[in-house]
Coordinates of C-alpha atoms in Angstrom, one line a residue:
X1 CA 10.7 20.0 33.3
X2 CA 13.0 23.5 34.3
X3 CA 11.5 25.7 36.5
X4 CA 11.6 28.7 33.6
X5 CA 8.6 26.8 31.3
X6 CA 6.3 26.3 34.7
X7 CA 4.5 30.0 33.9
X8 CA 3.3 28.3 31.3
X9 CA 2.0 24.8 32.2
X10 CA 0.4 27.3 34.7
X11 CA -1.7 28.9 33.0
X12 CA -3.0 26.7 29.7
X13 CA -5.0 23.3 29.6
X14 CA -4.5 20.1 31.5
X15 CA -3.9 18.5 27.8
X16 CA -2.1 21.3 26.0
X17 CA 0.4 20.8 29.4
X18 CA 1.3 17.7 28.7
X19 CA 2.1 18.5 25.4
X20 CA 4.0 20.7 26.4
X21 CA 5.1 19.4 28.8
X22 CA 7.0 16.9 26.5
X23 CA 8.1 18.8 23.8
X24 CA 10.7 21.3 26.2
X25 CA 11.8 18.1 27.5
X26 CA 13.5 17.6 23.7
X27 CA 10.4 14.4 23.1
X28 CA 9.8 16.0 20.0
X29 CA 10.9 13.0 17.7
X30 CA 10.4 11.3 14.5
X31 CA 10.0 7.4 14.7
X32 CA 12.5 5.0 15.2
X33 CA 14.3 4.0 12.6
X34 CA 16.5 1.1 13.7
X35 CA 13.3 -1.5 12.9
X36 CA 13.4 -0.7 9.4
X37 CA 15.4 -1.8 6.9
X38 CA 17.7 0.6 5.3
X39 CA 18.3 0.5 0.9
X40 CA 22.0 2.6 1.8
X41 CA 23.8 1.0 5.0
X42 CA 27.2 2.6 5.2
X43 CA 28.8 1.4 9.0
X44 CA 32.8 2.4 8.3
X45 CA 34.3 -0.6 9.4
X46 CA 36.8 -0.3 7.6
X47 CA 38.7 1.1 3.9
X48 CA 38.8 -3.0 2.6
X49 CA 34.5 -2.9 2.4
X50 CA 34.2 0.4 1.4
X51 CA 36.8 -0.4 -1.5
X52 CA 35.6 -3.8 -2.0
X53 CA 32.1 -1.4 -3.0
X54 CA 33.5 0.6 -5.3
X55 CA 33.5 3.6 -2.9
X56 CA 37.0 6.2 -3.4
X57 CA 39.2 6.6 0.4
X58 CA 41.5 9.2 -0.2
X59 CA 44.7 9.7 2.5
X60 CA 43.5 11.4 5.5
X61 CA 40.6 8.8 6.6
X62 CA 41.5 6.5 8.7
X63 CA 39.3 3.9 10.1
X64 CA 39.1 4.1 14.2
X65 CA 36.7 3.0 17.3
X66 CA 33.8 5.2 17.0
X67 CA 29.8 5.1 18.3
X68 CA 29.5 1.6 17.4
X69 CA 32.4 -0.6 16.3
X70 CA 34.9 2.1 14.1
X71 CA 33.9 5.3 12.2
X72 CA 35.8 6.9 9.5
X73 CA 37.9 10.0 10.9
X74 CA 38.9 13.1 8.6
X75 CA 41.3 14.7 8.8
X76 CA 41.4 17.7 6.7
X77 CA 40.3 17.7 3.3
X78 CA 39.7 14.2 2.9
X79 CA 36.9 12.5 1.9
X80 CA 34.9 8.9 0.8
X81 CA 33.2 9.1 -2.2
X82 CA 30.7 5.4 -2.4
X83 CA 28.2 5.1 -5.4
X84 CA 24.6 4.8 -4.8
X85 CA 23.0 2.2 -6.7
X86 CA 19.7 3.1 -5.7
X87 CA 17.7 6.5 -4.2
X88 CA 14.1 7.1 -3.2
X89 CA 12.9 10.6 -4.1
X90 CA 11.0 10.4 -0.2
X91 CA 13.2 9.3 2.3
X92 CA 15.3 9.9 5.2
X93 CA 19.3 10.4 5.2
X94 CA 20.6 9.3 8.9
X95 CA 24.1 9.6 10.2
X96 CA 26.0 9.9 13.4
X97 CA 29.4 12.7 13.4
X98 CA 32.4 13.5 15.9
X99 CA 33.5 17.2 15.3
X100 CA 37.1 19.0 16.7
X101 CA 36.1 22.4 17.0
X102 CA 38.9 24.3 16.6
X103 CA 40.6 26.3 18.9
X104 CA 40.0 29.7 17.1
X105 CA 36.8 29.5 17.1
X106 CA 36.0 33.5 16.1
X107 CA 37.5 32.4 12.7
X108 CA 35.7 28.7 12.1
X109 CA 34.1 28.3 8.8
X110 CA 33.7 25.2 6.5
X111 CA 33.5 25.9 3.2
X112 CA 33.4 22.1 2.0
X113 CA 30.8 19.6 2.8
X114 CA 30.5 16.8 5.4
X115 CA 28.5 15.4 3.4
X116 CA 27.3 15.7 -0.1
X117 CA 24.6 14.0 -2.3
X118 CA 25.1 14.7 -5.9
X119 CA 24.4 13.4 -9.3
X120 CA 28.1 12.9 -11.2
X121 CA 25.8 11.9 -14.6
X122 CA 25.1 15.3 -15.1
X123 CA 25.9 18.7 -14.9
X124 CA 22.2 19.9 -14.4
X125 CA 21.5 18.1 -11.1
X126 CA 20.2 18.9 -7.5
X127 CA 23.0 19.0 -5.0
X128 CA 22.6 18.4 -1.5
X129 CA 24.9 19.8 1.1
X130 CA 25.8 19.4 4.6
X131 CA 27.9 21.5 6.1
X132 CA 29.5 23.4 9.3
X133 CA 29.0 27.5 9.0
X134 CA 29.0 30.3 10.7
X135 CA 27.2 33.5 10.5
X136 CA 28.9 37.4 9.8
X137 CA 27.0 38.8 13.1
X138 CA 26.1 36.8 16.3
X139 CA 28.5 33.6 15.1
X140 CA 27.6 30.4 15.6
X141 CA 28.3 26.8 15.7
X142 CA 25.3 26.2 13.5
X143 CA 24.7 23.2 10.8
X144 CA 23.6 23.8 7.4
X145 CA 21.7 21.9 4.8
X146 CA 21.8 23.1 1.4
X147 CA 19.5 22.3 -1.4
X148 CA 20.1 23.4 -5.3
X149 CA 18.0 23.3 -8.2
X150 CA 19.1 23.9 -11.3
X151 CA 17.2 26.9 -12.5
X152 CA 15.7 26.4 -16.6
X153 CA 18.2 30.0 -16.9
X154 CA 21.1 28.1 -16.3
X155 CA 21.6 29.4 -13.0
X156 CA 20.4 27.7 -9.5
X157 CA 17.8 27.8 -7.3
X158 CA 19.2 27.3 -3.3
X159 CA 18.1 27.2 0.0
X160 CA 19.3 26.3 3.4
X161 CA 17.9 25.1 6.3
X162 CA 19.5 25.7 9.6
X163 CA 20.6 24.0 12.7
X164 CA 21.8 24.9 15.9
X165 CA 24.7 23.1 17.5
X166 CA 24.8 24.8 20.7
X167 CA 25.7 22.1 23.0
X168 CA 28.4 20.2 20.5
X169 CA 31.3 19.3 22.8
X170 CA 34.6 17.5 21.3
X171 CA 34.1 14.2 21.7
X172 CA 30.7 13.6 22.1
X173 CA 28.6 12.2 19.2
X174 CA 25.6 13.3 17.8
X175 CA 22.8 12.1 15.1
X176 CA 22.0 14.3 12.4
X177 CA 19.1 13.0 10.0
X178 CA 18.0 15.1 7.3
X179 CA 13.9 13.7 5.5
X180 CA 13.0 14.3 1.4
X181 CA 10.4 14.7 -0.5
X182 CA 12.1 15.7 -3.8
X183 CA 11.3 15.2 -7.3
X184 CA 7.8 15.9 -7.3
X185 CA 5.5 19.4 -7.9
X186 CA 6.7 22.1 -6.2
X187 CA 4.4 22.4 -3.6
X188 CA 5.0 18.4 -2.8
X189 CA 8.9 19.0 -2.0
X190 CA 10.0 19.3 1.5
X191 CA 12.9 18.7 3.3
X192 CA 13.6 18.8 7.2
X193 CA 16.9 18.6 9.4
X194 CA 16.6 17.1 12.6
X195 CA 19.8 16.9 15.5
X196 CA 19.5 14.3 17.6
X197 CA 16.0 13.5 16.8
X198 CA 14.9 16.8 17.3
X199 CA 13.3 19.3 14.5
X200 CA 15.6 22.0 13.4
X201 CA 14.0 23.2 10.0
X202 CA 11.9 22.9 7.5
X203 CA 11.6 23.9 3.6
X204 CA 8.7 23.3 1.8
X205 CA 7.9 24.1 -1.8
X206 CA 11.2 24.0 -3.0
X207 CA 11.1 23.8 -7.1
X208 CA 11.0 20.1 -8.9
X209 CA 14.5 18.6 -9.6
X210 CA 15.3 17.2 -13.5
X211 CA 14.7 13.5 -14.1
X212 CA 18.6 13.5 -13.8
X213 CA 18.8 15.4 -10.4
X214 CA 18.1 13.2 -7.9
X215 CA 21.6 11.4 -6.3
X216 CA 24.1 8.7 -7.3
X217 CA 27.1 9.8 -5.3
X218 CA 27.5 9.9 -1.4
X219 CA 30.4 12.4 -0.7
X220 CA 31.8 12.3 3.1
X221 CA 34.9 14.3 4.3
X222 CA 35.5 17.2 6.8
X223 CA 35.0 20.2 5.7
X224 CA 38.6 22.4 6.2
X225 CA 40.5 24.4 7.8
X226 CA 42.0 22.6 10.1
X227 CA 38.6 20.4 11.1
X228 CA 38.3 17.3 12.1
X229 CA 35.1 14.6 11.9
X230 CA 34.5 11.3 12.3
X231 CA 31.6 10.2 10.4
X232 CA 29.8 6.6 11.8
X233 CA 26.4 4.6 10.7
X234 CA 25.1 6.6 7.5
X235 CA 21.9 5.0 6.2
X236 CA 18.9 5.8 4.2
X237 CA 15.6 5.1 4.6
X238 CA 12.7 4.5 2.1
X239 CA 10.2 6.4 4.7
X240 CA 8.9 9.5 5.3
X241 CA 8.9 10.2 9.1
X242 CA 6.4 11.5 10.1
X243 CA 6.7 15.0 12.4
X244 CA 6.0 15.0 16.0
X245 CA 2.9 17.9 17.0
X246 CA 4.2 19.1 20.5
X247 CA 5.4 22.6 20.8
X248 CA 8.7 23.5 21.6
X249 CA 10.9 26.6 21.3
X250 CA 12.0 27.8 18.1
X251 CA 14.2 30.6 19.4
X252 CA 17.7 29.6 19.4
X253 CA 20.0 30.7 22.2
X254 CA 16.4 32.2 24.4
X255 CA 18.3 32.8 27.6
X256 CA 21.0 34.4 25.9
X257 CA 24.0 31.7 27.3
X258 CA 25.9 30.5 24.6
X259 CA 28.4 33.0 22.5
X260 CA 30.8 30.6 20.8
X261 CA 33.3 34.0 20.0
X262 CA 33.2 35.5 22.7
X263 CA 32.5 38.7 21.5
X264 CA 29.6 39.5 23.2
X265 CA 27.2 39.1 20.2
X266 CA 25.2 36.2 21.5
X267 CA 24.6 33.1 18.8
X268 CA 22.4 33.0 16.6
X269 CA 21.0 36.7 17.4
X270 CA 22.6 40.2 15.3
X271 CA 22.6 44.0 16.0
X272 CA 23.6 43.6 19.3
X273 CA 27.5 44.5 21.2
X274 CA 29.4 47.2 22.2
X275 CA 28.1 50.7 22.1
X276 CA 27.8 52.1 19.1
X277 CA 28.2 48.3 17.3
X278 CA 24.5 47.6 16.9
X279 CA 21.7 49.5 14.9
X280 CA 20.8 52.6 16.4
X281 CA 18.5 55.0 13.9
X282 CA 17.3 58.3 14.1
X283 CA 19.6 61.7 15.6
X284 CA 22.6 61.4 13.0
X285 CA 24.0 64.6 14.4
X286 CA 24.5 62.0 17.8
X287 CA 28.1 60.2 17.9
X288 CA 26.8 56.4 18.1
X289 CA 28.4 55.9 20.8
X290 CA 26.5 58.4 22.6
X291 CA 23.1 57.0 20.7
X292 CA 22.5 53.5 23.3
X293 CA 23.9 50.3 23.7
X294 CA 22.6 46.9 23.4
X295 CA 24.6 44.2 24.9
X296 CA 25.2 40.5 26.8
X297 CA 25.2 41.4 29.9
X298 CA 26.2 39.3 33.7
X299 CA 24.7 42.2 35.7
X300 CA 21.3 40.8 35.4
X301 CA 19.1 37.8 34.4
X302 CA 16.2 35.8 34.9
X303 CA 17.7 32.3 34.6
X304 CA 21.1 31.8 33.9
X305 CA 23.7 33.8 34.2
X306 CA 23.6 36.7 31.0
X307 CA 20.5 38.5 29.7
X308 CA 20.6 41.3 27.0
X309 CA 20.1 44.7 28.4
X310 CA 18.9 47.4 25.5
X311 CA 19.2 51.0 26.3
X312 CA 18.3 54.1 24.5
X313 CA 20.5 57.1 25.0
X314 CA 18.7 60.2 23.4
X315 CA 15.3 61.0 22.0
X316 CA 14.5 60.0 18.8
X317 CA 17.0 57.7 19.2
X318 CA 15.9 53.6 18.4
X319 CA 17.1 50.9 18.3
X320 CA 16.4 46.7 17.6
X321 CA 18.1 43.2 18.3
X322 CA 16.8 40.5 16.3
X323 CA 16.8 37.2 15.6
X324 CA 15.7 34.0 13.5
X325 CA 12.9 32.1 13.5
X326 CA 12.7 28.7 12.0
X327 CA 10.7 26.0 11.6
X328 CA 7.7 27.8 11.5
X329 CA 4.6 25.8 10.0
X330 CA 2.4 28.2 7.7
X331 CA -1.4 28.5 8.7
X332 CA -0.1 27.4 12.4
X333 CA -0.8 30.4 15.7
X334 CA 2.0 31.0 17.4
X335 CA 2.5 32.7 20.8
X336 CA 4.8 35.1 22.3
X337 CA 6.9 35.7 25.8
X338 CA 9.8 37.1 27.3
X339 CA 11.2 38.0 30.7
X340 CA 11.8 41.5 31.1
X341 CA 12.4 44.1 33.2
X342 CA 11.8 47.7 31.9
X343 CA 12.2 51.0 33.9
X344 CA 9.1 52.6 31.5
X345 CA 6.1 51.1 31.0
X346 CA 6.0 51.2 26.9
X347 CA 7.8 47.8 25.1
X348 CA 7.9 46.6 21.3
X349 CA 8.3 43.6 19.7
X350 CA 7.9 42.9 16.0
X351 CA 7.3 39.9 14.2
X352 CA 8.5 40.1 10.2
X353 CA 7.8 37.3 7.9
X354 CA 9.3 35.8 4.4
X355 CA 9.2 33.9 1.9
X356 CA 12.0 30.7 0.8
X357 CA 12.9 33.5 -1.8
X358 CA 14.0 36.2 1.6
X359 CA 11.1 38.5 0.7
X360 CA 9.7 40.4 3.4
X361 CA 5.6 38.8 3.1
X362 CA 5.0 43.0 4.5
X363 CA 1.5 42.6 5.1
X364 CA 2.0 40.2 7.2
X365 CA 4.1 42.1 9.8
X366 CA 2.8 42.6 13.3
X367 CA 4.0 45.3 16.2
X368 CA 3.0 44.9 19.5
X369 CA 3.2 47.3 21.6
X370 CA 2.9 46.1 25.5
X371 CA 2.4 48.6 28.6
X372 CA 3.3 47.5 31.6
X373 CA 1.7 48.2 34.8
X374 CA 3.7 50.6 37.2
X375 CA 3.6 47.4 39.5
X376 CA 5.7 45.5 37.3
X377 CA 8.9 48.0 37.0
X378 CA 12.2 47.6 37.6
X379 CA 11.6 44.0 38.4
X380 CA 11.6 40.8 36.3
X381 CA 8.4 40.2 34.8
X382 CA 7.0 37.7 32.5
X383 CA 5.2 39.3 29.1
X384 CA 2.8 37.0 29.3
X385 CA 1.5 38.1 32.5
X386 CA 1.4 42.4 31.2
X387 CA 0.4 41.8 27.9
X388 CA -3.4 42.4 27.2
X389 CA -4.2 40.4 24.6
X390 CA -1.5 37.8 24.7
X391 CA 1.7 38.0 22.2
X392 CA 0.1 36.0 19.0
X393 CA 0.4 35.6 15.3
X394 CA -0.1 33.3 12.6
X395 CA 2.8 32.5 10.0
X396 CA 1.4 33.0 7.3
X397 CA 0.8 31.2 3.7
X398 CA 4.8 30.7 2.0
X399 CA 6.1 31.8 5.2
X400 CA 9.8 30.4 4.8
X401 CA 10.7 32.1 8.3
X402 CA 10.3 35.0 10.5
X403 CA 12.5 37.7 12.3
X404 CA 11.9 38.2 15.7
X405 CA 12.9 41.7 16.6
X406 CA 13.1 43.7 20.0
X407 CA 13.0 47.3 20.2
X408 CA 14.3 50.1 22.3
X409 CA 13.3 54.1 21.8
X410 CA 13.4 57.6 23.5
X411 CA 15.3 57.6 26.3
X412 CA 14.5 53.7 27.6
X413 CA 16.0 50.8 28.9
X414 CA 14.8 47.2 29.4
X415 CA 16.9 43.5 30.2
X416 CA 15.5 41.0 27.8
X417 CA 15.6 37.3 29.2
X418 CA 14.1 34.2 27.9
X419 CA 12.2 34.6 25.0
X420 CA 9.4 31.8 23.9
X421 CA 7.6 31.4 20.5
X422 CA 5.6 28.6 21.2
X423 CA 2.9 27.1 18.4
X424 CA -0.7 26.8 20.4
X425 CA -2.8 24.0 20.7
X426 CA -5.5 23.6 18.0
X427 CA -8.3 24.9 18.7
X428 CA -7.0 27.0 21.7
X429 CA -9.0 29.6 23.0

């Protein structure tokens, strides 16, 4: 158990401590599937075996030693297309993946899919794409699962699940799993993304596809941009895995240790950067570089190597740093915490929930105003030891994700580190 998690263990009930300890150690997983029989199983042992099943293998695919025995290695643009003769509307797609990240990380984009489920018999069909991508701000190594559902007006309704690839390295195999309930009433449809058995994101309430909207083809390939990918042990199981309810930290890159393109903007955080490049509101007569700063720094840290330093340099000037919180369960309560070092007494955080259409659920916005006691200024403290009442919010009905805002204003400055968003135990006081 990392030392930075110990404050939580000291102030919660024994029953919750055991659950939290397991969850924080990465134990949140769905049950092992090896004992269940997949209705689709492709180990990628040879080209001949795939073609015997009427699969198509393009040039640029090699069968080399992989996770277990052989795997399919794809050069940029290469693919394998396999027919899917059976498909359950409820199940789990699972595969092992190895990716060789490009040297020019800041320019890394993968517009094509690593894996796609589609229906070739219908133009009006559901699609599921698995791809790696980065964001315009807060560049990151990210795995995305995009689900497109045709709408009656000819357009498509799409939703993307997001998973963090912060610790991925060349030459290391990762386990991807996508659990799904599709083809039913929207209230019953759900998609979950797991990486190495850890739940990353959940999307509930997707519109139902048409009768022809489920899948008859699987396409696997390299996502372009000179990226080499390997895939092994692709399986589809006709069961719906249970979610482990033990709490986990939903803040990605919570200690600011990851910055994939070395631009000073922590992965999965936006509007943090060199002076003048972040968002600074108010005081339009003040030059941007004189309004304030918000940057990743090695000058101070509560744990690890880095923290984020935010400082307003003028009265009437406010700044913010933002991260999106995925994996929230509507109706459940969550606890926020952070390590801070501030020279002023007043701190502010804000949680803004959004629905699956990206609409702000304005009436459920939660703003926290914290006043540090004099003895807690100019030294690292946990907000949980200073904020009264504790920083809690409940994810509203229909919540898809929430944005967490760290706020600073009026000549104030603060260092932030080790942020947490953890589900409270049911019935906890």
